[in-house]
Amino acid sequence: MGPEERAGALDQMKDGEFDVLVVGGGIVGAGVALDAVSRGLSVGLIEARDFASGTSSRSSKLIHGGLRYLEQLDFELVREALTERGLLLQRIAPHLVRPVPFLFPFTKHWERPYIGAGVALYDTLSVTMGTSRGLPNHRHLTRTGALRVFPALRRDAFVGAVQYWDAQVDDARYVLTVLRTAASYGAKIASRVRADGFLREGEHVTGVRAVDLESGEELEIRAKQVVNAAGVWTDDIQEMVGGRGQIHVRASKGIHLVVPRDRIQASSGMILRTEKSVLFVIPWGRHWIIGTTDTSWDLDKAHPAASRSDIDYILDHVNRVLRVPLTRDDVEGVYAGLRPLLSGESDETSKLSREHTVAHPVPGLVLIAGGKYTTYRVMAKDAVDAVVHGLDGRVPPSVTDRLPLVGADGYAALWNQRRGIARKADLHPSRVAHLLRRYGSLITEVLALMEEDPGLKEPLAGADDYLRAEVVYAARYEGARHLDDVLTRRTRVFMETWDRGIAAAEEAARLMAGPLGWDDAQVQREVEYYRKRMEAERAAQEQDTDQEADAVQHGAPEIVPEDGGARVAASS
């Protein structure tokens, strides 16, 4: 998925006709592309910005059954999600999805039988569906026992606890891996291509009118079926067909804080009940991720802003149980994302908010919306099943439940060999472990770059958790078009460093320049854009309201303007 592959994909989009064209490069769109191409269909996918640049890179990064949905008696959603969790851990992406423990503190003694029964049912559902392999069973802890696991807790804030296991993932990296898997089977994929309207033959949708935002070139992409997998932009895309839509999506903003690992002394994650929902404290390498909020958002969908009140809300709730409270000075990173929740015109339809739905509003167009990250594969299967109804001829059923993603095959053996790999590559074993958890068996491609240029073994200046080779790899193989793509999504430098990646920006841009053909002027343009974007986000986080925070973030420029007028010659 490098520059040459993007150019080739655009050529095919201009000249041919796909069985399926997917609009949207988040987790659902990526899943649809993989499901369709692995059934033998010809597939194209376009994304207006970078892959996973919306909801799919700004989640809680959990692969979980949704313990709290048991309390709502939504057993089917939990069963489905636990099944998917097992598939991802064991077969589809063992290199990217890994177990993580959570402590659930009780504030009242009566909560032990109540919450304990829910967690026991959660584990039982996993066992009965054969999806619990590799995950320990829950265990009840006294207050003293819980403090051994989570010494940072205030002793007077709880009376006991239960510890259970779920799983986590780097959400943006996972999307990229699904897309690369689809591309390996022949899907044609291009970012920075915006859908502006539909091609029609009478009432039948026959494709999409689009614009390549990098060059400004207008495209007509023909397809027998178009799938709208645009998440919070679903209604916007839906309006292009005219008339009343069948799916209505509202955006709910969730923000997360990132703090250094040493600020909270614990060997487990934690889940807390709040008056509105739940709050997670999630281990993340040398950091903790703490979130989330759940508030309505009707402002800029491209850059949802975290306000001071959002940050204070999370700090206030987590500090109620911490022995040493966190302050704003402890926060090294903040990110905000939007959940696409299904909404209806009555309370009855609004209850579907965490479920997904598929609609076929006009011939040739399928809409998919709602759901949760963990169940993306089921959503994709359902969308392609709907597509199949509109195609002539027999199409095989979905095979993605037994299709490993690229990097999964051979991962277990390579993990066992990591010390030998480290000696041969002259890297520290922890570096090899880091690479294996990000690339799986594709580590051989990253190591080949280092062998070609030993200087790429060095850590990235200002972000030494990542190697310089990873930046080059992102530009050459992973569809990264701009500096923001690398520092925000291919790596997590923007949220894992105190300066949000400013110190790493210059070196990273220069490393990207070779694969992408940038001159010095473009390098400086990329660095300046990134710096202004990060400054705008930090300034927004000092504002009290959503409106004020959104207004501040609107002041930052776009490296690829939404009007398609970038004309970035060096990267088009």
PDB file of C-alpha atoms in Angstrom, residues 456-570:
ATOM      1  CA  LEU A 456      17.291   2.998  10.529  1.00  0.00           C
ATOM      2  CA  LYS A 457      17.949   0.863  13.632  1.00  0.00           C
ATOM      3  CA  GLU A 458      18.274   4.053  15.665  1.00  0.00           C
ATOM      4  CA  PRO A 459      15.349   5.344  17.762  1.00  0.00           C
ATOM      5  CA  LEU A 460      13.335   8.247  16.387  1.00  0.00           C
ATOM      6  CA  ALA A 461      14.583  11.498  17.936  1.00  0.00           C
ATOM      7  CA  GLY A 462      12.115  12.699  20.547  1.00  0.00           C
ATOM      8  CA  ALA A 463      10.130   9.432  20.469  1.00  0.00           C
ATOM      9  CA  ASP A 464      12.549   6.653  21.320  1.00  0.00           C
ATOM     10  CA  ASP A 465       9.916   3.932  21.696  1.00  0.00           C
ATOM     11  CA  TYR A 466       9.877   3.785  17.890  1.00  0.00           C
ATOM     12  CA  LEU A 467      12.684   3.075  15.427  1.00  0.00           C
ATOM     13  CA  ARG A 468      13.461   5.227  12.404  1.00  0.00           C
ATOM     14  CA  ALA A 469      12.764   2.188  10.195  1.00  0.00           C
ATOM     15  CA  GLU A 470       9.103   2.271  11.267  1.00  0.00           C
ATOM     16  CA  VAL A 471       8.646   5.720   9.749  1.00  0.00           C
ATOM     17  CA  VAL A 472      10.148   4.652   6.421  1.00  0.00           C
ATOM     18  CA  TYR A 473       8.090   1.464   6.487  1.00  0.00           C
ATOM     19  CA  ALA A 474       4.867   3.439   7.067  1.00  0.00           C
ATOM     20  CA  ALA A 475       5.499   5.594   3.989  1.00  0.00           C
ATOM     21  CA  ARG A 476       6.697   2.765   1.766  1.00  0.00           C
ATOM     22  CA  TYR A 477       4.284  -0.027   2.700  1.00  0.00           C
ATOM     23  CA  GLU A 478       1.450   1.282   4.882  1.00  0.00           C
ATOM     24  CA  GLY A 479      -0.215   4.022   2.881  1.00  0.00           C
ATOM     25  CA  ALA A 480       1.061   6.943   4.995  1.00  0.00           C
ATOM     26  CA  ARG A 481       0.814  10.088   2.850  1.00  0.00           C
ATOM     27  CA  HIS A 482       1.635  12.783   5.382  1.00  0.00           C
ATOM     28  CA  LEU A 483       3.561  13.348   8.597  1.00  0.00           C
ATOM     29  CA  ASP A 484       0.364  13.405  10.658  1.00  0.00           C
ATOM     30  CA  ASP A 485      -0.477   9.913   9.362  1.00  0.00           C
ATOM     31  CA  VAL A 486       2.773   8.548  10.819  1.00  0.00           C
ATOM     32  CA  LEU A 487       2.953  10.391  14.143  1.00  0.00           C
ATOM     33  CA  THR A 488      -0.748  10.023  14.920  1.00  0.00           C
ATOM     34  CA  ARG A 489      -1.791   6.632  13.520  1.00  0.00           C
ATOM     35  CA  ARG A 490       1.066   4.447  12.173  1.00  0.00           C
ATOM     36  CA  THR A 491       2.777   5.189  15.487  1.00  0.00           C
ATOM     37  CA  ARG A 492       1.260   6.753  18.623  1.00  0.00           C
ATOM     38  CA  VAL A 493       3.886   9.431  19.125  1.00  0.00           C
ATOM     39  CA  PHE A 494       1.264  12.220  19.321  1.00  0.00           C
ATOM     40  CA  MET A 495      -0.303  10.810  22.472  1.00  0.00           C
ATOM     41  CA  GLU A 496       2.715   9.139  24.084  1.00  0.00           C
ATOM     42  CA  THR A 497       5.087  12.132  24.297  1.00  0.00           C
ATOM     43  CA  TRP A 498       4.822  15.273  26.418  1.00  0.00           C
ATOM     44  CA  ASP A 499       5.299  17.559  23.416  1.00  0.00           C
ATOM     45  CA  ARG A 500       2.772  15.585  21.282  1.00  0.00           C
ATOM     46  CA  GLY A 501       5.538  14.586  18.858  1.00  0.00           C
ATOM     47  CA  ILE A 502       6.848  18.060  17.953  1.00  0.00           C
ATOM     48  CA  ALA A 503      10.480  17.070  18.648  1.00  0.00           C
ATOM     49  CA  ALA A 504      10.157  14.005  16.389  1.00  0.00           C
ATOM     50  CA  ALA A 505       8.426  15.824  13.529  1.00  0.00           C
ATOM     51  CA  GLU A 506      11.445  17.118  11.585  1.00  0.00           C
ATOM     52  CA  GLU A 507      13.333  13.817  11.541  1.00  0.00           C
ATOM     53  CA  ALA A 508      10.200  11.814  10.747  1.00  0.00           C
ATOM     54  CA  ALA A 509       9.334  14.092   7.833  1.00  0.00           C
ATOM     55  CA  ARG A 510      12.842  13.757   6.395  1.00  0.00           C
ATOM     56  CA  LEU A 511      12.623   9.967   6.682  1.00  0.00           C
ATOM     57  CA  MET A 512       9.331  10.038   4.770  1.00  0.00           C
ATOM     58  CA  ALA A 513      10.729  12.335   2.079  1.00  0.00           C
ATOM     59  CA  GLY A 514      12.577   9.580   0.211  1.00  0.00           C
ATOM     60  CA  PRO A 515       9.694   7.115  -0.283  1.00  0.00           C
ATOM     61  CA  LEU A 516       7.217   9.921  -1.031  1.00  0.00           C
ATOM     62  CA  GLY A 517       9.485  12.112  -3.179  1.00  0.00           C
ATOM     63  CA  TRP A 518       9.227  15.247  -1.035  1.00  0.00           C
ATOM     64  CA  ASP A 519      11.537  18.212  -1.503  1.00  0.00           C
ATOM     65  CA  ASP A 520      12.734  20.413   1.393  1.00  0.00           C
ATOM     66  CA  ALA A 521       9.781  22.768   0.987  1.00  0.00           C
ATOM     67  CA  GLN A 522       7.309  19.916   1.392  1.00  0.00           C
ATOM     68  CA  VAL A 523       9.183  18.598   4.429  1.00  0.00           C
ATOM     69  CA  GLN A 524       8.900  22.005   6.091  1.00  0.00           C
ATOM     70  CA  ARG A 525       5.243  22.289   5.097  1.00  0.00           C
ATOM     71  CA  GLU A 526       4.493  18.925   6.730  1.00  0.00           C
ATOM     72  CA  VAL A 527       6.315  19.871   9.935  1.00  0.00           C
ATOM     73  CA  GLU A 528       4.595  23.246  10.151  1.00  0.00           C
ATOM     74  CA  TYR A 529       1.158  21.761   9.567  1.00  0.00           C
ATOM     75  CA  TYR A 530       1.729  19.119  12.251  1.00  0.00           C
ATOM     76  CA  ARG A 531       3.025  21.681  14.745  1.00  0.00           C
ATOM     77  CA  LYS A 532       0.012  23.961  14.209  1.00  0.00           C
ATOM     78  CA  ARG A 533      -2.424  21.054  14.484  1.00  0.00           C
ATOM     79  CA  MET A 534      -0.922  19.938  17.815  1.00  0.00           C
ATOM     80  CA  GLU A 535      -0.842  23.524  19.114  1.00  0.00           C
ATOM     81  CA  ALA A 536      -4.508  23.946  18.201  1.00  0.00           C
ATOM     82  CA  GLU A 537      -5.458  20.736  19.998  1.00  0.00           C
ATOM     83  CA  ARG A 538      -3.604  21.798  23.142  1.00  0.00           C
ATOM     84  CA  ALA A 539      -5.189  25.261  23.048  1.00  0.00           C
ATOM     85  CA  ALA A 540      -8.633  23.671  22.626  1.00  0.00           C
ATOM     86  CA  GLN A 541      -8.035  21.637  25.772  1.00  0.00           C
ATOM     87  CA  GLU A 542      -7.792  24.875  27.745  1.00  0.00           C
ATOM     88  CA  GLN A 543     -11.305  25.953  26.685  1.00  0.00           C
ATOM     89  CA  ASP A 544     -14.303  25.387  28.929  1.00  0.00           C
ATOM     90  CA  THR A 545     -16.943  24.386  26.389  1.00  0.00           C
ATOM     91  CA  ASP A 546     -17.256  22.278  23.259  1.00  0.00           C
ATOM     92  CA  GLN A 547     -18.080  25.351  21.184  1.00  0.00           C
ATOM     93  CA  GLU A 548     -14.985  27.238  22.364  1.00  0.00           C
ATOM     94  CA  ALA A 549     -12.729  24.194  21.913  1.00  0.00           C
ATOM     95  CA  ASP A 550     -14.097  23.544  18.411  1.00  0.00           C
ATOM     96  CA  ALA A 551     -13.567  27.183  17.394  1.00  0.00           C
ATOM     97  CA  VAL A 552      -9.899  27.020  18.462  1.00  0.00           C
ATOM     98  CA  GLN A 553      -9.228  23.790  16.569  1.00  0.00           C
ATOM     99  CA  HIS A 554     -10.784  25.243  13.438  1.00  0.00           C
ATOM    100  CA  GLY A 555      -7.873  27.663  13.327  1.00  0.00           C
ATOM    101  CA  ALA A 556      -5.377  24.940  12.370  1.00  0.00           C
ATOM    102  CA  PRO A 557      -4.709  24.395   8.652  1.00  0.00           C
ATOM    103  CA  GLU A 558      -5.228  21.127   6.758  1.00  0.00           C
ATOM    104  CA  ILE A 559      -2.229  19.691   4.913  1.00  0.00           C
ATOM    105  CA  VAL A 560      -4.744  18.474   2.304  1.00  0.00           C
ATOM    106  CA  PRO A 561      -7.567  21.036   2.147  1.00  0.00           C
ATOM    107  CA  GLU A 562     -11.054  19.587   1.947  1.00  0.00           C
ATOM    108  CA  ASP A 563     -11.716  21.535  -1.255  1.00  0.00           C
ATOM    109  CA  GLY A 564      -9.162  19.345  -2.997  1.00  0.00           C
ATOM    110  CA  GLY A 565      -6.962  22.313  -3.727  1.00  0.00           C
ATOM    111  CA  ALA A 566      -3.783  21.068  -2.102  1.00  0.00           C
ATOM    112  CA  ARG A 567      -1.948  20.381  -5.348  1.00  0.00           C
ATOM    113  CA  VAL A 568       0.889  18.910  -3.288  1.00  0.00           C
ATOM    114  CA  ALA A 569       2.996  18.039  -6.305  1.00  0.00           C
ATOM    115  CA  ALA A 570       5.618  16.195  -4.332  1.00  0.00           C
TER     116      ALA A 570
END
